[in-house]
Coordinates of C-alpha atoms and ligand atoms in Angstrom, one line a residue:
X464 CA 0.0 0.0 0.0
X465 CA 2.9 2.3 0.8
X466 CA 4.4 1.6 -2.6
X467 CA 1.0 2.3 -4.3
X468 CA 0.6 5.6 -2.4
X469 CA 4.2 6.6 -3.4
X470 CA 3.5 5.8 -7.0
X471 CA 0.2 7.6 -7.1
X472 CA 1.8 10.7 -5.6
X473 CA 4.6 10.5 -8.1
X474 CA 2.1 10.2 -10.9
X475 CA 0.1 13.2 -9.7
X476 CA 3.3 15.2 -9.4
X477 CA 4.3 14.2 -12.9
X478 CA 0.9 15.1 -14.3
X479 CA 0.6 18.4 -12.4
X480 CA 4.3 19.2 -12.8
X481 CA 3.7 22.9 -13.7
X482 CA 1.9 23.3 -10.3
X483 CA 4.3 21.2 -8.3
X484 CA 7.6 22.6 -9.7
X485 CA 8.8 25.9 -8.2
X486 CA 10.7 27.0 -11.3
X487 CA 11.0 26.4 -15.1
X488 CA 13.2 23.3 -15.2
X489 CA 15.1 24.7 -18.3
X490 CA 15.6 28.2 -16.9
X491 CA 19.3 28.9 -16.4
X492 CA 20.9 30.5 -13.4
X493 CA 17.8 30.7 -11.2
X494 CA 20.3 30.2 -8.4
X495 CA 24.1 29.8 -7.8
X496 CA 25.5 26.7 -9.6
X497 CA 25.8 23.6 -7.3
X498 CA 24.1 25.3 -4.3
X499 CA 22.7 22.9 -1.7
X500 CA 19.1 22.5 -0.5
X501 CA 17.6 25.8 0.8
X502 CA 14.3 27.5 1.1
X503 CA 14.5 29.0 -2.4
X504 CA 15.7 25.8 -4.0
X505 CA 14.5 22.8 -2.0
X506 CA 17.0 20.3 -3.5
X507 CA 19.5 22.9 -4.6
X508 CA 20.7 23.7 -8.1
X509 CA 22.7 22.0 -10.9
X510 CA 25.9 23.0 -12.7
X511 CA 23.9 25.6 -14.8
X512 CA 22.1 27.0 -11.8
X513 CA 18.8 25.3 -12.7
X514 CA 16.4 24.3 -9.9
X515 CA 16.9 20.6 -9.1
X516 CA 13.5 20.0 -7.5
X517 CA 11.8 21.4 -10.7
X518 CA 14.0 19.3 -12.9
X519 CA 13.3 16.2 -10.8
X520 CA 9.5 16.8 -11.0
X521 CA 9.6 17.4 -14.8
X522 CA 12.0 14.5 -15.1
X523 CA 9.5 12.2 -13.4
X524 CA 7.0 13.3 -16.0
X525 CA 9.4 12.3 -18.8
X526 CA 10.5 9.1 -17.2
X527 CA 6.9 7.9 -16.3
X528 CA 5.6 8.8 -19.7
X529 CA 8.5 7.0 -21.4
X530 CA 8.1 4.0 -19.1
X531 CA 4.3 3.9 -20.0
X532 CA 5.0 4.1 -23.7
X533 CA 7.5 1.3 -23.5
X534 CA 5.1 -1.0 -21.5
X535 CA 2.2 -0.2 -23.9
X536 CA 4.4 -0.9 -27.0
X537 CA 5.7 -4.1 -25.5
X538 CA 2.2 -5.3 -24.4
X539 CA 0.7 -4.5 -27.8
X540 CA 3.3 -6.7 -29.5
X541 CA 3.6 -9.5 -26.9
X542 CA 0.0 -10.2 -25.8
X543 CA -1.4 -11.2 -29.2
X544 CA 1.8 -13.2 -30.1
X545 CA 2.0 -14.9 -26.7
X546 CA -1.8 -15.8 -26.7
X547 CA -1.6 -17.1 -30.2
X548 CA 1.6 -19.1 -29.6
X549 CA 0.4 -20.7 -26.4
X550 CA -3.1 -21.4 -27.7
X551 CA -2.0 -22.9 -31.0
X552 CA 1.0 -24.8 -29.8
X553 CA 2.8 -27.1 -32.2
X554 CA 4.9 -25.8 -35.0
X555 CA 3.6 -22.2 -34.8
X556 CA 4.6 -22.1 -31.1
X557 CA 7.9 -23.7 -31.9
X558 CA 8.8 -21.1 -34.5
X559 CA 7.7 -18.1 -32.3
X560 CA 9.6 -19.4 -29.3
X561 CA 12.8 -20.0 -31.3
X562 CA 12.6 -16.3 -32.4
X563 CA 12.1 -15.2 -28.8
X564 CA 15.0 -17.4 -27.8
X565 CA 17.2 -15.7 -30.3
X566 CA 16.2 -12.3 -29.1
X567 CA 16.5 -13.3 -25.4
X568 CA 20.0 -14.6 -26.0
X569 CA 21.2 -11.0 -26.2
X570 CA 21.0 -9.1 -22.8
X571 CA 18.1 -6.6 -23.0
X572 CA 20.2 -3.5 -22.5
X573 CA 22.8 -4.6 -25.1
X574 CA 19.9 -5.3 -27.5
X575 CA 18.4 -1.9 -26.8
X576 CA 21.8 -0.2 -27.3
X577 CA 22.2 -2.0 -30.7
X578 CA 18.7 -0.9 -31.8
X579 CA 19.3 2.7 -30.7
X580 CA 22.5 2.5 -32.6
X581 CA 20.5 1.8 -35.7
X582 CA 17.6 4.1 -35.1
X583 CA 19.6 7.0 -33.7
X584 CA 19.5 8.7 -30.2
X585 CA 16.3 10.2 -28.8
X586 CA 13.7 9.3 -26.3
X587 CA 11.2 7.8 -28.9
X588 CA 13.9 5.6 -30.4
X589 CA 15.0 4.6 -26.9
X590 CA 11.4 3.7 -26.1
X591 CA 11.1 1.5 -29.2
X592 CA 14.4 -0.1 -28.5
X593 CA 13.6 -1.0 -24.9
X594 CA 10.1 -2.2 -25.9
X595 CA 11.7 -4.6 -28.4
X596 CA 14.2 -5.7 -25.8
X597 CA 11.5 -6.6 -23.2
X598 CA 9.0 -8.1 -25.6
X599 CA 10.5 -11.6 -25.6
X600 CA 10.1 -11.8 -21.9
X601 CA 6.5 -10.7 -22.0
X602 CA 5.7 -13.1 -24.9
X603 CA 7.2 -16.0 -22.9
X604 CA 5.1 -15.0 -19.9
X605 CA 1.8 -14.6 -21.8
X606 CA 2.4 -17.8 -23.7
X607 CA 3.1 -19.8 -20.5
X608 CA 0.0 -18.5 -18.8
X609 CA -2.0 -19.2 -22.0
X610 CA -0.7 -22.8 -22.0
X611 CA -1.9 -23.2 -18.4
X612 CA -5.3 -21.6 -18.9
X613 CA -6.2 -23.3 -22.2
X614 CA -6.0 -26.6 -20.4
X615 CA -8.7 -25.5 -17.9
X616 CA -12.0 -27.3 -18.1
X617 CA -13.9 -24.0 -18.7
X618 CA -12.0 -23.6 -22.0
X619 CA -12.8 -27.2 -22.8
X620 CA -16.5 -26.4 -22.0
X621 CA -16.3 -23.4 -24.4
X622 CA -15.0 -25.7 -27.2
X623 CA -17.9 -28.0 -26.5
X624 CA -20.3 -25.1 -26.9
X625 CA -18.8 -24.3 -30.3
X626 CA -17.3 -20.9 -29.2
X627 CA -15.0 -19.3 -31.8
X628 CA -11.3 -19.5 -31.1
X629 CA -11.1 -15.7 -31.2
X630 CA -13.7 -15.4 -28.5
X631 CA -12.1 -18.1 -26.4
X632 CA -8.8 -16.2 -26.6
X633 CA -10.4 -12.9 -25.8
X634 CA -13.0 -13.9 -23.3
X635 CA -11.8 -17.1 -21.7
X636 CA -8.0 -16.9 -21.8
X637 CA -7.1 -13.2 -21.8
X638 CA -9.1 -12.3 -18.6
X639 CA -7.4 -15.1 -16.8
X640 CA -4.0 -14.1 -18.1
X641 CA -4.6 -10.5 -17.2
X642 CA -4.1 -10.7 -13.4
X643 CA -0.6 -12.4 -13.5
X644 CA 0.3 -10.1 -16.4
X645 CA -0.5 -7.0 -14.4
X646 CA 1.9 -8.3 -11.7
X647 CA 4.6 -8.9 -14.2
X648 CA 4.1 -5.5 -15.8
X649 CA 4.4 -3.9 -12.4
X650 CA 7.6 -5.8 -11.7
X651 CA 9.0 -5.0 -15.1
X652 CA 8.2 -1.3 -14.9
X653 CA 11.1 -0.8 -12.5
X654 CA 13.5 -2.5 -15.0
X655 CA 12.1 -0.4 -17.8
X656 CA 12.7 2.8 -15.9
X657 CA 16.3 1.7 -15.2
X658 CA 16.8 0.8 -18.9
X659 CA 15.5 4.2 -20.0
X660 CA 17.7 6.0 -17.4
X661 CA 20.6 3.8 -18.5
X662 CA 20.2 4.9 -22.2
X663 CA 19.8 8.5 -21.2
X664 CA 22.9 8.2 -18.9
X665 CA 24.8 7.1 -22.0
X666 CA 23.4 10.1 -24.0
X667 CA 21.2 7.9 -26.1
X668 CA 17.8 8.7 -24.5
X669 CA 16.4 12.1 -23.7
X670 CA 18.3 15.0 -25.1
X671 CA 19.0 18.4 -23.7
X672 CA 17.3 20.6 -22.7
X673 CA 14.6 17.9 -21.9
X674 CA 14.9 16.8 -18.3
X675 CA 14.6 13.1 -17.4
X676 CA 16.1 11.3 -14.4
X677 CA 18.5 9.5 -16.7
X678 CA 19.8 12.8 -18.2
X679 CA 20.1 14.3 -14.7
X680 CA 22.2 11.3 -13.7
X681 CA 24.3 11.8 -16.8
X682 CA 25.1 15.4 -15.9
X683 CA 25.6 14.5 -12.2
X684 CA 27.9 11.6 -13.1
X685 CA 30.4 14.1 -14.7
X686 CA 30.8 15.8 -11.3
X687 CA 30.2 12.8 -9.0
X688 CA 33.5 13.3 -7.2
X689 CA 33.1 17.0 -6.4
X690 CA 29.3 17.3 -6.2
X691 CA 27.8 13.8 -5.4
X692 CA 24.5 15.5 -4.5
X693 CA 23.9 15.9 -8.2
X694 CA 23.7 12.1 -8.5
X695 CA 22.1 11.4 -5.2
X696 CA 18.9 13.4 -6.0
X697 CA 17.9 11.6 -9.3
X698 CA 19.5 8.3 -8.1
X699 CA 17.4 8.3 -5.0
X700 CA 14.2 9.1 -6.9
X701 CA 15.0 6.3 -9.4
X702 CA 15.9 3.8 -6.7
X703 CA 12.7 4.6 -4.7
X704 CA 10.5 4.3 -7.7
X705 CA 12.0 1.0 -8.9
X706 CA 11.6 -0.3 -5.3
X707 CA 8.0 0.9 -5.2
X708 CA 7.2 -0.9 -8.5
X709 CA 8.8 -4.1 -7.2
X710 CA 6.9 -3.9 -3.9
X711 CA 3.7 -3.1 -5.8
X712 CA 4.2 -6.2 -8.0
X713 CA 4.9 -8.4 -5.0
X714 CA 1.9 -7.0 -3.2
X715 CA -0.4 -7.5 -6.1
X716 CA 1.0 -11.1 -6.5
X717 CA 0.2 -11.9 -2.9
X718 CA -3.2 -10.1 -3.0
X719 CA -4.2 -12.0 -6.2
X720 CA -3.0 -15.3 -4.8
X721 CA -0.6 -15.9 -7.6
X722 CA 2.5 -16.7 -5.5
X723 CA 1.8 -20.4 -5.5
X724 CA 1.5 -22.3 -8.9
X725 CA -2.1 -23.4 -9.5
X726 CA -2.7 -27.2 -9.6
X727 CA -4.0 -28.3 -13.0
X728 CA -5.9 -31.6 -13.3
X729 CA -4.7 -34.5 -15.4
X730 CA -7.1 -33.6 -18.2
X731 CA -5.8 -30.0 -17.9
X732 CA -2.2 -31.1 -18.1
X733 CA -3.0 -32.9 -21.3
X734 CA -4.4 -29.8 -22.9
X735 CA -7.5 -29.8 -25.1
X736 CA -7.6 -28.8 -28.8
X737 CA -9.3 -30.2 -31.8
X738 CA -8.0 -33.0 -33.9
X739 CA -7.7 -33.2 -37.6
X740 CA -10.4 -35.2 -39.3
X741 CA -9.6 -38.8 -40.0
X742 CA -11.9 -40.2 -42.7
X743 CA -10.7 -43.8 -42.3
X744 CA -13.5 -46.4 -42.3
X745 CA -14.0 -48.9 -39.5
X746 CA -16.2 -51.8 -38.4
X747 CA -19.9 -50.8 -38.0
X748 CA -21.3 -50.2 -34.6
X749 CA -23.4 -53.0 -33.1
X750 CA -27.0 -52.6 -34.4
X751 CA -29.7 -51.7 -32.0
X752 CA -33.4 -52.1 -32.2
X753 CA -35.8 -49.1 -32.3
X754 CA -35.7 -45.9 -34.2
X755 CA -32.9 -44.8 -36.5
X756 CA -29.9 -43.8 -34.4
X757 CA -29.2 -40.1 -33.8
X758 CA -25.5 -41.0 -33.2
X759 CA -23.6 -44.0 -34.5
X760 CA -20.0 -44.5 -33.4
X761 CA -18.1 -47.1 -35.3
X762 CA -14.6 -48.6 -34.9
X763 CA -13.4 -45.5 -33.0
X764 CA -9.8 -45.9 -32.2
X765 CA -7.8 -43.2 -30.4
X766 CA -4.0 -43.1 -29.8
X767 CA -1.8 -41.0 -27.6
X768 CA 1.7 -40.5 -28.8
X769 CA 4.2 -41.1 -26.0
X770 CA 8.0 -41.1 -26.1
X771 CA 7.9 -44.8 -26.5
X772 CA 5.6 -44.5 -29.5
X773 CA 1.8 -44.4 -30.1
X774 CA -0.4 -46.0 -27.4
X775 CA -4.0 -47.0 -28.1
X776 CA -6.3 -45.7 -25.4
X777 CA -9.6 -46.4 -27.1
X778 CA -9.8 -49.5 -29.3
X779 CA -12.4 -50.1 -31.9
X780 CA -15.3 -48.7 -29.9
X781 CA -18.8 -48.8 -31.5
X782 CA -22.2 -47.9 -30.2
X783 CA -25.3 -46.0 -31.2
X784 CA -27.7 -43.7 -29.5
X785 CA -31.4 -43.3 -30.6
X786 CA -33.2 -39.9 -30.3
X787 CA -34.4 -39.4 -26.8
X788 CA -32.4 -42.4 -25.5
X789 CA -30.1 -42.3 -22.4
X790 CA -27.0 -44.3 -22.9
X791 CA -24.7 -44.9 -19.9
X792 CA -21.0 -45.5 -20.4
X793 CA -19.5 -47.2 -17.3
X794 CA -16.1 -48.5 -16.3
X795 CA -13.3 -47.8 -13.9
X796 CA -10.9 -44.8 -14.3
X797 CA -8.7 -45.6 -17.3
X798 CA -11.3 -47.6 -19.2
X799 CA -11.5 -44.9 -22.0
X800 CA -15.0 -43.5 -21.2
X801 CA -14.0 -39.8 -21.2
X802 CA -11.7 -40.1 -24.2
X803 CA -14.6 -41.7 -26.1
X804 CA -17.0 -38.9 -25.2
X805 CA -14.4 -36.2 -26.0
X806 CA -13.7 -37.9 -29.3
X807 CA -17.3 -37.5 -30.3
X808 CA -16.9 -33.7 -30.0
X809 CA -13.3 -33.9 -31.5
X810 CA -12.0 -32.4 -28.3
X811 CA -9.3 -34.9 -27.4
X812 CA -5.9 -33.3 -26.7
X813 CA -3.8 -33.0 -29.9
X814 CA -1.0 -33.6 -29.5
X815 CA -0.6 -36.1 -28.0
X816 CA -4.0 -37.6 -28.9
X817 CA -5.3 -38.5 -32.4
X818 CA -8.2 -40.4 -33.8
X819 CA -6.7 -43.0 -36.0
X820 CA -9.7 -44.9 -37.2
X821 CA -13.5 -44.8 -37.0
X822 CA -16.5 -42.7 -37.7
X823 CA -18.9 -40.7 -35.6
X824 CA -22.0 -40.2 -37.6
X825 CA -24.4 -37.7 -36.1
X826 CA -27.7 -37.1 -38.0
X827 CA -26.2 -38.5 -41.2
X828 CA -22.9 -36.6 -41.1
X829 CA -19.5 -38.0 -40.0
X830 CA -18.3 -35.5 -37.4
X831 CA -14.7 -36.7 -37.9
X832 CA -14.6 -35.5 -41.5
X833 CA -16.5 -32.3 -41.0
X834 CA -14.6 -29.1 -41.8
X835 CA -13.7 -27.2 -38.6
X836 CA -16.2 -24.4 -39.1
X837 CA -19.1 -27.0 -39.5
X838 CA -17.9 -28.9 -36.5
X839 CA -18.0 -25.7 -34.4
X840 CA -21.7 -25.2 -35.4
X841 CA -22.5 -28.8 -34.2
X842 CA -20.8 -28.2 -30.8
X843 CA -23.2 -26.4 -28.5
X844 CA -26.0 -26.3 -31.1
X845 CA -26.7 -30.0 -31.7
X846 CA -24.4 -31.6 -29.1
X847 CA -23.5 -30.1 -25.8
X848 CA -21.3 -31.3 -23.0
X849 CA -21.4 -31.1 -19.2
X850 CA -18.2 -31.8 -17.4
X851 CA -17.3 -33.3 -14.0
X852 CA -16.1 -30.4 -12.0
X853 CA -18.4 -27.4 -12.2
X854 CA -15.9 -25.1 -10.4
X855 CA -13.2 -25.5 -13.1
X856 CA -15.7 -25.7 -15.9
X857 CA -17.0 -22.1 -15.4
X858 CA -14.8 -19.2 -16.2
X859 CA -14.1 -17.6 -12.8
X860 CA -13.7 -14.1 -14.4
X861 CA -17.3 -13.8 -15.6
X862 CA -20.7 -13.6 -13.8
X863 CA -23.3 -16.3 -14.3
X864 CA -25.3 -13.8 -16.4
X865 CA -22.4 -13.2 -18.6
X866 CA -21.6 -16.9 -19.0
X867 CA -25.1 -17.8 -19.8
X868 CA -25.7 -14.7 -22.0
X869 CA -22.7 -15.5 -24.0
X870 CA -23.7 -19.1 -24.5
X871 CA -27.1 -17.9 -25.7
X872 CA -25.8 -15.3 -28.1
X873 CA -23.4 -17.8 -29.5
X874 CA -26.2 -19.7 -31.1
X875 CA -29.1 -17.3 -31.2
X876 CA -29.5 -13.9 -32.8
X877 CA -30.5 -11.9 -29.8
X878 CA -29.2 -8.7 -28.2
X879 CA -27.7 -8.4 -24.8
X880 CA -31.1 -7.7 -23.1
X881 CA -32.6 -10.7 -24.9
X882 CA -29.7 -12.9 -23.9
X883 CA -30.0 -11.9 -20.3
X884 CA -33.7 -12.6 -20.3
X885 CA -33.0 -16.0 -21.8
X886 CA -30.3 -16.6 -19.2
X887 CA -32.8 -15.9 -16.5
X888 CA -35.2 -18.4 -18.1
X889 CA -32.5 -21.0 -18.2
X890 CA -31.6 -20.5 -14.5
X891 CA -35.3 -20.9 -13.7
X892 CA -35.4 -24.0 -15.8
X893 CA -32.6 -25.7 -13.9
X894 CA -34.2 -24.8 -10.6
X895 CA -31.7 -22.2 -9.3
X896 CA -33.3 -20.4 -6.3
X897 CA -33.6 -16.6 -6.6
X898 CA -32.3 -16.7 -10.3
X899 CA -32.4 -12.9 -10.7
X900 CA -29.9 -12.3 -8.0
X901 CA -27.7 -15.3 -9.1
X902 CA -27.3 -13.7 -12.6
X903 CA -24.8 -11.2 -11.1
X904 CA -23.0 -13.8 -9.0
X905 CA -19.6 -15.2 -9.9
X906 CA -19.1 -19.0 -10.0
X907 CA -17.2 -19.0 -6.6
X908 CA -20.3 -17.5 -5.0
X909 CA -22.4 -20.5 -5.8
X910 CA -22.6 -23.9 -4.2
X911 CA -21.3 -27.0 -6.1
X912 CA -24.8 -28.1 -6.9
X913 CA -25.8 -24.6 -8.2
X914 CA -22.6 -24.4 -10.3
X915 CA -23.5 -27.8 -11.9
X916 CA -27.0 -26.5 -12.6
X917 CA -25.5 -23.4 -14.3
X918 CA -23.3 -25.7 -16.4
X919 CA -26.3 -27.7 -17.4
X920 CA -28.2 -24.5 -18.2
X921 CA -25.3 -23.4 -20.5
X922 CA -25.3 -26.8 -22.2
X923 CA -29.1 -26.5 -22.7
X924 CA -29.0 -22.9 -24.0
X925 CA -29.4 -24.1 -27.6
X926 CA -31.7 -27.0 -26.9
X927 CA -29.2 -29.7 -28.1
X928 CA -30.4 -33.0 -29.5
X929 CA -27.6 -34.8 -27.7
X930 CA -26.1 -34.0 -24.3
X931 CA -22.9 -35.7 -23.3
X932 CA -22.6 -35.6 -19.5
X933 CA -19.1 -36.6 -18.4
X934 CA -19.4 -37.7 -14.7
X935 CA -21.5 -34.6 -13.9
X936 CA -22.3 -35.7 -10.4
X937 CA -19.0 -37.1 -9.3
X938 CA -17.8 -33.9 -7.6
X939 CA -21.1 -33.4 -5.7
X940 CA -22.3 -34.8 -2.4
X941 CA -25.0 -37.6 -2.5
X942 CA -28.0 -35.4 -1.9
X943 CA -27.0 -32.9 -4.6
X944 CA -26.2 -35.8 -6.9
X945 CA -29.8 -37.0 -6.5
X946 CA -31.1 -33.5 -7.3
X947 CA -28.9 -33.1 -10.4
X948 CA -30.0 -36.6 -11.6
X949 CA -33.7 -35.6 -11.1
X950 CA -33.0 -32.4 -13.0
X951 CA -31.4 -34.3 -15.9
X952 CA -34.3 -36.8 -16.0
X953 CA -36.9 -34.1 -16.1
X954 CA -35.1 -32.0 -18.7
X955 CA -34.6 -35.1 -20.8
X956 CA -38.3 -35.8 -20.7
X957 CA -39.1 -32.1 -21.4
X958 CA -36.7 -31.7 -24.4
X959 CA -36.7 -35.3 -25.6
X960 CA -32.9 -35.1 -26.0
X961 CA -30.6 -38.0 -26.1
X962 CA -28.0 -38.3 -23.3
X963 CA -24.7 -40.1 -23.1
X964 CA -24.0 -40.4 -19.4
X965 CA -20.4 -41.2 -18.6
X966 CA -20.0 -42.5 -15.1
X967 CA -18.4 -45.1 -12.9
X968 CA -21.5 -45.4 -10.7
X969 CA -23.8 -48.2 -11.7
X970 CA -26.4 -46.8 -9.3
X971 CA -26.7 -43.7 -11.4
X972 CA -26.9 -45.9 -14.5
X973 CA -29.8 -47.9 -13.0
X974 CA -31.5 -44.6 -12.1
X975 CA -31.2 -42.7 -15.4
X976 CA -30.2 -44.8 -18.4
X977 CA -32.0 -46.9 -20.9
X978 CA -29.0 -48.8 -22.2
X979 CA -25.4 -49.4 -20.9
X980 CA -22.0 -49.7 -22.5
X981 CA -19.5 -51.3 -20.2
X982 CA -15.9 -50.3 -21.1
X983 CA -12.6 -51.9 -19.8
X984 CA -9.0 -50.9 -20.8
X985 CA -10.2 -48.9 -23.8
X986 CA -12.6 -51.6 -25.2
X987 CA -16.3 -52.2 -25.0
X988 CA -16.8 -55.4 -23.1
X989 CA -20.6 -55.6 -22.9
X990 CA -23.6 -53.7 -24.1
X991 CA -27.2 -54.2 -23.0
X992 CA -30.4 -52.6 -21.8
X993 CA -30.3 -51.6 -18.2
X994 CA -32.7 -54.3 -17.2
X995 CA -30.8 -57.0 -19.0
X996 CA -27.5 -55.8 -17.7
X997 CA -28.6 -55.7 -14.0
X998 CA -30.5 -59.0 -14.2
X999 CA -28.2 -61.0 -16.4
X1000 CA -24.7 -59.5 -16.6
X1001 CA -22.6 -61.7 -18.9
X1002 CA -19.1 -60.4 -18.8
X1003 CA -17.1 -61.2 -15.6
X1004 CA -16.1 -57.5 -15.4
X1005 CA -19.7 -56.4 -15.4
X1006 CA -20.5 -59.1 -12.8
X1007 CA -17.6 -57.8 -10.7
X1008 CA -18.8 -54.2 -10.9
X1009 CA -22.3 -55.2 -9.8
X1010 CA -21.0 -57.3 -6.9
X1011 CA -19.0 -54.3 -5.8
X1012 CA -22.0 -52.1 -5.8
X1013 CA -23.6 -51.3 -2.4
X1014 CA -27.3 -52.3 -2.3
X1015 CA -30.0 -51.5 0.3
X1016 CA -31.2 -55.1 0.1
X1017 CA -28.9 -57.7 1.4
X1018 CA -27.0 -55.4 3.8
X1019 CA -25.4 -58.3 5.6
X1020 CA -23.5 -59.4 2.4
X1021 CA -19.9 -58.3 2.1
X1022 CA -19.1 -56.2 -1.0
X1023 CA -16.7 -58.0 -3.3
X1024 CA -14.0 -55.9 -4.9
X1025 CA -12.5 -56.8 -8.3
X1026 CA -8.9 -57.5 -7.4
X1027 CA -6.1 -55.5 -9.1
X1028 CA -6.5 -52.4 -11.2
X1029 CA -7.1 -51.4 -14.8
X1030 CA -3.8 -52.0 -16.7
X1031 CA -2.3 -48.8 -18.2
X1032 CA -2.6 -48.6 -22.0
X1033 CA 1.2 -49.0 -22.2
X1034 CA 1.1 -52.4 -20.4
X1035 CA -1.9 -54.2 -21.7
X1036 CA -1.9 -58.0 -21.1
X1037 CA -1.9 -60.3 -24.1
X1038 CA -5.2 -62.0 -24.9
X1039 CA -8.2 -60.9 -23.0
X1040 CA -7.3 -57.6 -21.3
X1041 CA -9.3 -58.5 -18.2
X1042 CA -7.7 -61.9 -17.7
X1043 CA -5.2 -60.9 -14.9
X1044 CA -8.3 -59.9 -12.8
X1045 CA -10.7 -62.6 -13.9
X1046 CA -11.6 -65.6 -11.7
X1047 CA -12.6 -67.6 -14.8
X1048 CA -9.5 -67.0 -17.0
X1049 CA -8.2 -70.0 -18.9
X1050 CA -5.2 -70.5 -21.2
X1051 CA -7.5 -69.7 -24.1
X1052 CA -8.2 -66.3 -22.6
X1053 CA -4.5 -65.5 -22.4
X1054 CA -3.6 -66.8 -25.9
X1055 CA -5.6 -64.6 -28.3
X1056 CA -7.3 -61.1 -28.2
X1057 CA -11.0 -61.6 -27.5
X1058 CA -13.4 -60.2 -30.1
X1059 CA -16.6 -58.3 -29.2
X1060 CA -19.2 -60.8 -30.5
X1061 CA -23.0 -60.9 -30.2
X1062 CA -23.6 -63.8 -27.8
X1063 CA -27.3 -64.6 -27.2
X1064 CA -28.9 -61.2 -27.2
X1065 CA -26.1 -58.8 -26.8
X1066 CA -22.5 -57.9 -27.7
X1067 CA -20.0 -59.4 -25.1
X1068 CA -16.2 -59.6 -25.2
X1069 CA -15.7 -62.9 -23.4
X1070 CA -15.2 -66.5 -24.6
X1071 CA -17.2 -67.9 -21.7
X1072 CA -20.1 -65.4 -21.8
X1073 CA -22.7 -68.1 -22.5
X1074 CA -21.5 -70.3 -19.6
X1075 CA -21.2 -67.4 -17.2
X1076 CA -24.9 -66.3 -17.4
X1077 CA -26.0 -66.0 -13.8
Ligands
SF4_1232 FE1 -12.4 -63.8 -18.2 FE2 -11.6 -65.2 -20.2 FE3 -13.9 -63.9 -20.4 FE4 -11.6 -62.6 -20.4 S1 -12.3 -64.0 -21.9 S2 -13.4 -62.1 -19.2 S3 -10.4 -63.8 -19.0 S4 -13.4 -65.6 -19.0

């Protein structure tokens, strides 16, 4: 606070220099040369008898103005470049970073000297030179922050709504980069002032008779041995100002809670961008009875490229969803549920992820081959997503009204007032109490359940025909989970939309879904209607999941855990991927990969499925 007060006073003094200064800073012989501080000249006079206080005040004006120019120039160049580089990644990022590396390899002041050498001395040229010299640091900083923010779930959620990249950069990423950037700018301002004074000290910055702290230092330096006061005055002002900027930067960093690096979830660390379309054909999805499917996923195969080579994380997955149907995708963590659902939206991280085979046909069009602009229209309009953690899925820099209003305007031609009215309707629709007041709340002011309702409201803003809910109740307590499930059930009935519900909770599946897809180690192992699956599970993994599920009836029975864990995609066992955990495994199970075949009335990936019917 002290630093801020000092800087505000300095700024006011610089702005109102004619009122604060006691003399004209350029007027010669207003006093005896080299006179010390006195009532007539508070800080004494210089070698030409000019008033030092007045020169210091006007010098502050020049130095602050120059510092501001440099910062504005550097930000104008570095923010767009850093945002673009961090957001795009890949080759573009590589090229930009190598250029910044080359610029950074020369010390900033030396680089500035070289540029001034080319442009010629003068304050404007010095400003340009210093701006160029500090730009690589700013670019690196903005790019680093962008890399972190683009991995947040609320950016992923924006992609799923079909938001334009430009809007994501401007409204999702920039506001979240702004706070740490302000801190960095505050810390860099001191260095910029020193650089400007350094160039002026060398005679390359401000030129006589203009007064800046650097030019005052230059004159004082020539008489430092006989009249040190001439250096002490501008030197102290400069030192105090640099210290104030540094303290302000530190204070802002603490106040904004930026001192400790933020934790980013696994999905966040992976980063989420779109993947290039892969038109390869693949085996058809298992056929289902009933109306023509709204979505048909066939032979979907997704790889992640690691240092050891490509690793398949989703292997030949196929299923379909009819209009108005609720399909549950279940399995333990690592079974490939989330990658499958993200692949439908072409939102898997790339790199390292890539869809290598398959098709995702929605309403007659293969989403994997759609041009990017077309795919963006599908996201949010026809297919929406709700994510697991409502706190990280909502942009913390915007109010609920802004978030919902933007989602509405993205897909509907309405003005701000119309979007706000629609946002209010959506909040009422998802049962948020006192919706009018909540419109102006920020996500952190809402409870977990309310945040998830807001997320659902955003997903429903364009009345999608398919909602993909990726573990939307996992982060909520049991009571709120039940409320959210009730809400989804009633909204599904009201809108008639299809839902893909990704979960590891079979209780939720029983409650909400019509059909179930059981996944294990990246593969579908069983697919059935909810009734069939619960009454007659055929795959030993499904049977294990059901045995491990707490039930109200039969409380005295011990729950049976499936021993072991899901193997990582880098160490899949030969033969049936479930065999190390399966009580029924035989040599035949270990010998050959097991195909997903229709056994009896449903697709099951087990050689003993007929024998193991309970
Ligand atoms: Fe178990 Fe063999 Fe069936 Fe795999 S194929 S689930 S190991 S019985």
